[in-house]
Short mmCIF file of C-alpha atoms in Angstrom, two decimals:
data_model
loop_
_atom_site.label_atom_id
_atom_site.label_comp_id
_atom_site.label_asym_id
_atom_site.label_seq_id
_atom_site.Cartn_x
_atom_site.Cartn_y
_atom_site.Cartn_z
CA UNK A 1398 81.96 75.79 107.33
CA UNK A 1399 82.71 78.39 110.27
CA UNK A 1400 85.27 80.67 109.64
CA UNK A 1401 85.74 81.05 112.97
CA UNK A 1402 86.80 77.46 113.51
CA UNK A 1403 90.22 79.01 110.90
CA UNK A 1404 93.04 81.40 111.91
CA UNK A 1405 93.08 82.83 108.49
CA UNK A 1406 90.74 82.91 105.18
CA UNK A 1407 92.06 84.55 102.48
CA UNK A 1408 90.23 85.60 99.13
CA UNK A 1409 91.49 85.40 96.00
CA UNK A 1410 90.09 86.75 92.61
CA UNK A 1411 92.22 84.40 90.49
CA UNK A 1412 92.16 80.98 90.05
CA UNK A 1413 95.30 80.55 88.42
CA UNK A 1414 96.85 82.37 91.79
CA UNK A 1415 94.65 80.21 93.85
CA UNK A 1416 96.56 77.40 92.32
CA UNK A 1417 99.68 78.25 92.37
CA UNK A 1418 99.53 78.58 96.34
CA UNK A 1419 101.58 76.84 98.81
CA UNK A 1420 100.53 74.63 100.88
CA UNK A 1421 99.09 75.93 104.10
CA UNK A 1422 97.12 75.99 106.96
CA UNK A 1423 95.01 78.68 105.59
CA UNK A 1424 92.10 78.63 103.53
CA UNK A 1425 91.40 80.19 100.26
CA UNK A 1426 88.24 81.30 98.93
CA UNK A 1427 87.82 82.70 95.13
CA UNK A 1428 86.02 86.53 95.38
CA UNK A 1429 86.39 89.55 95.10
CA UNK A 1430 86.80 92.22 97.99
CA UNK A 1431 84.09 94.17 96.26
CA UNK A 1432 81.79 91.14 97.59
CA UNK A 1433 83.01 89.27 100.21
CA UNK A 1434 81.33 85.70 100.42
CA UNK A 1435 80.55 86.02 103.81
CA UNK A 1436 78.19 86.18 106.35
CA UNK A 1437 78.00 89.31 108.56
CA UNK A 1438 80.54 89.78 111.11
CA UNK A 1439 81.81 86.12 110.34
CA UNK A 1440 85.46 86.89 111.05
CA UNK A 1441 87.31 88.77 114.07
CA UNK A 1442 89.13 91.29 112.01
CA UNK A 1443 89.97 91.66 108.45
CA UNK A 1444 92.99 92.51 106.76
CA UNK A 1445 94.31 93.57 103.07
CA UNK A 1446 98.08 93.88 102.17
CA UNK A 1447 98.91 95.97 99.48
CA UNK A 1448 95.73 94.84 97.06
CA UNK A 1449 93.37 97.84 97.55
CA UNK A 1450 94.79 99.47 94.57
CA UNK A 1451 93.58 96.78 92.37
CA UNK A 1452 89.53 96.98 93.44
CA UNK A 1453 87.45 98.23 91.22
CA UNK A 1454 85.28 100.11 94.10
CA UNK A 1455 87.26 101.27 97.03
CA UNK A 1456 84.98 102.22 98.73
CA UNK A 1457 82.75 98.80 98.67
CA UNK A 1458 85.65 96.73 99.17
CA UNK A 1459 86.13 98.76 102.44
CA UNK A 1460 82.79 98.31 103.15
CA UNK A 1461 82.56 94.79 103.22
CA UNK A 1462 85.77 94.14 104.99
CA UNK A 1463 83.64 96.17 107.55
CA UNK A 1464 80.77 93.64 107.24
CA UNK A 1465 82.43 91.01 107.38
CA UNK A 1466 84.91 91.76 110.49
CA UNK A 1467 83.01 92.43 113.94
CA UNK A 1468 86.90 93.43 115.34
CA UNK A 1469 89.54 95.89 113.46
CA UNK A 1470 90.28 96.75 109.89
CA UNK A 1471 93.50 96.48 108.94
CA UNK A 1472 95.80 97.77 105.93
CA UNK A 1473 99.03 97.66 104.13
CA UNK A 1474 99.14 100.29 102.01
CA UNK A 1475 101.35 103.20 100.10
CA UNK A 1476 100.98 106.59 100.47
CA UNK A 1477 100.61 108.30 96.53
CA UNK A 1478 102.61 111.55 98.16
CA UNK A 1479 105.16 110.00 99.24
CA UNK A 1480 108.43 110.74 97.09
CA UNK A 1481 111.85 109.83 98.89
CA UNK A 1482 112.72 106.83 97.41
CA UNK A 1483 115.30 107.07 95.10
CA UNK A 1484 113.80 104.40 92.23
CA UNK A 1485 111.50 106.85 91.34
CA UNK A 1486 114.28 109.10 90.16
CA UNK A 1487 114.66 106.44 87.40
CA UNK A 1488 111.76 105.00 86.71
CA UNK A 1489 109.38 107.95 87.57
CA UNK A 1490 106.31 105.97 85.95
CA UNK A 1491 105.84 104.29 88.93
CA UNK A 1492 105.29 107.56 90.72
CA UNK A 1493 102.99 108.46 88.25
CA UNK A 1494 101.01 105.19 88.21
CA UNK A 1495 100.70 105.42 92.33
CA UNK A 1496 98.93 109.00 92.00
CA UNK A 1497 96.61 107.25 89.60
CA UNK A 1498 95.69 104.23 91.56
CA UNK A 1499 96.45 104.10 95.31
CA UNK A 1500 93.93 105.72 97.31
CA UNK A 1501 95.02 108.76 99.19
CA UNK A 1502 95.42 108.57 102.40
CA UNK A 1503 92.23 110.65 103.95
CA UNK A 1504 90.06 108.23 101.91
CA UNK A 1505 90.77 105.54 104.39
CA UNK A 1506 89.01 107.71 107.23
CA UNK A 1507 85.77 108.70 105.12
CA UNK A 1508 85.25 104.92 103.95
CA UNK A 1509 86.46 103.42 107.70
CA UNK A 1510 85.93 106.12 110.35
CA UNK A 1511 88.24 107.47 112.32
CA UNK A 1512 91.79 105.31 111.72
CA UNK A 1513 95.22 105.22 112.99
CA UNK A 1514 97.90 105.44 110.34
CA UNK A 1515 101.65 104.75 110.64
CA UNK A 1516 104.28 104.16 108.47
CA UNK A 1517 105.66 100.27 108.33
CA UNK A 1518 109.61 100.71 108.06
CA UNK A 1519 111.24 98.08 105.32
CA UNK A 1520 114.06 96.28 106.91
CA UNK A 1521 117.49 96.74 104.79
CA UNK A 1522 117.28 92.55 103.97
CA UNK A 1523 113.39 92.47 103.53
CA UNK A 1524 112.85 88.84 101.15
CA UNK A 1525 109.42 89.86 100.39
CA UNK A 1526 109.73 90.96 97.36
CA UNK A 1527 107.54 94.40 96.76
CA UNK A 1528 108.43 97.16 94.94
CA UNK A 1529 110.88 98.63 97.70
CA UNK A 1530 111.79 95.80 99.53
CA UNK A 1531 115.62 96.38 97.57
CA UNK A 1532 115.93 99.62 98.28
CA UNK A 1533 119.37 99.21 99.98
CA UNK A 1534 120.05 96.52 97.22
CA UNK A 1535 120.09 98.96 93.94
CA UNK A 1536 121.69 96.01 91.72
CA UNK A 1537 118.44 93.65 92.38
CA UNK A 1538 116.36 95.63 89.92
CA UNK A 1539 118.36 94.79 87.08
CA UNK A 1540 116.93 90.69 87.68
CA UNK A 1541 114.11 90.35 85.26
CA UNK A 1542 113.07 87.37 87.82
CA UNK A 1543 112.92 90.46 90.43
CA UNK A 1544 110.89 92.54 88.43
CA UNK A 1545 108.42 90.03 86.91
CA UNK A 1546 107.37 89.38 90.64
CA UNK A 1547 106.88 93.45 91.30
CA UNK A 1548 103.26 94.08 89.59
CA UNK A 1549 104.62 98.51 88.96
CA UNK A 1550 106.97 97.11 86.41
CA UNK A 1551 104.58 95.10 84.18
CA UNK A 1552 102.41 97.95 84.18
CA UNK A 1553 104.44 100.75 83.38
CA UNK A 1554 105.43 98.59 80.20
CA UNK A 1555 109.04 99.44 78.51
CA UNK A 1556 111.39 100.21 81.07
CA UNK A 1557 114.49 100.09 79.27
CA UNK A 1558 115.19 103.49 79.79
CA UNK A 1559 115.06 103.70 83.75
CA UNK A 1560 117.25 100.05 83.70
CA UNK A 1561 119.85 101.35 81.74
CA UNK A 1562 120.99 104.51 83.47
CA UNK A 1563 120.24 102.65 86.71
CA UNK A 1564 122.70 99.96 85.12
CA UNK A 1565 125.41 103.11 83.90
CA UNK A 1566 125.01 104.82 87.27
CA UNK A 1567 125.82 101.70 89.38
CA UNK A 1568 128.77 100.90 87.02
CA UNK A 1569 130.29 104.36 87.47
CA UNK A 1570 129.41 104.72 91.02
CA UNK A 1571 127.40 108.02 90.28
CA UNK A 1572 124.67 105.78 92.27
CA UNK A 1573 126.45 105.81 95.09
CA UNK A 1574 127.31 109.54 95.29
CA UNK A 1575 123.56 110.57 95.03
CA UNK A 1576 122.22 108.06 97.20
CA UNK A 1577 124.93 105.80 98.86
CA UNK A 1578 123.38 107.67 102.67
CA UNK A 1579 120.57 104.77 102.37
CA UNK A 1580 123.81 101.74 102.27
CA UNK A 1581 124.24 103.12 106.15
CA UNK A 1582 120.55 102.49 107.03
CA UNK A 1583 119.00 99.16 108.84
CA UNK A 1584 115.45 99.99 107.96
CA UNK A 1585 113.96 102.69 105.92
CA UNK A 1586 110.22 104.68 105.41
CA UNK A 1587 109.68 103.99 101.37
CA UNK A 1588 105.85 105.12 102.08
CA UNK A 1589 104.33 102.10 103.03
CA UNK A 1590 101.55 102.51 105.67
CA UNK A 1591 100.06 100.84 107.93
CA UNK A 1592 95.85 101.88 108.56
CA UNK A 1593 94.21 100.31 111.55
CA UNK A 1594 90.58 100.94 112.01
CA UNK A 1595 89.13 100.01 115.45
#
């Protein structure tokens, strides 16, 4: 096996995620970032999206994407400062579990090098399905089927609280008054960012 003969290799800690894949073009191998199984430099560039939060060492996950990729480093990220999103006025958990595990965002230049860091801009109709992908649809975090795909609600635990004043404001339009400027938006910054490493 070559993984250069493959446009993309992706790893996978779980097995029970590696099966419930669809079926693709792209291969999946069962590891863990902290220890690639790779060969030096065997791939033009590596990438992670949104998953760094979930190593157990940062910094050697970083390091062997380096090993691993003779080309750029790229990642999808969140920045922990970041604060203007309006969920977080009802479910400020989340807010609280981002300071705790996303990396901030001068780590990525003392693990990487120097790095180039934008922020990605969440179209208004995103179907991904992250955290703040509905931020222009308020009324999509009341679907349990929603939330059971968005790993900050499973963590935080009980959030019967946050749901049912987001519920009350929605159905008295006190949601709209505070933050109805976002309904006039196309795409938004909700702190995701983008960290390219040459």
């Amino acid at each position: 096996y070559e993984p250069e003969d493959r446009a993309v290799t992706a790893v996978e800690p779980s097995a029970k995620m590696i099966a419930q894949r669809p079926v693709s073009n792209a291969r999946v191998v069962q590891g863990s970032a902290e220890n690639l199984p790779f060969k030096d430099k065997s791939f033009v560039a590596a990438m992670a999206v949104l998953t760094g939060h979930h190593w157990s060492d940062k910094a050697k996950g970083m390091a062997e994407m380096r090993r691993v990729a003779r080309g750029p480093i790229v990642i999808l990220t969140y920045d922990p400062a970041f604060r203007d999103f309006w969920l977080l006025d009802y479910f400020p958990e989340i807010a609280a579990l981002d300071e705790a595990q996303m990396p901030p965002m001068d780590s990525y230049s003392k693990w990487l090098g120097p790095v180039e860091i934008s922020p990605v801009l969440i179209p208004h109709d995103c179907s991904d399905g992250f955290l703040a992908a509905y931020w222009r649809r308020p009324a999509a975090y009341l679907d349990p089927r929603i939330r059971a795909a968005i790993s900050s609600f499973w963590k935080i635990g009980d959030v019967t609280t946050g749901l049912n004043r987001l519920r009350q404001d929605l159905d008295c339009n006190i949601w709209n008054k505070r933050y109805g400027a976002v309904l006039g938006l196309e795409e938004r910054d909700c702190g995701y960012r983008l960290v390219v490493a040459p």
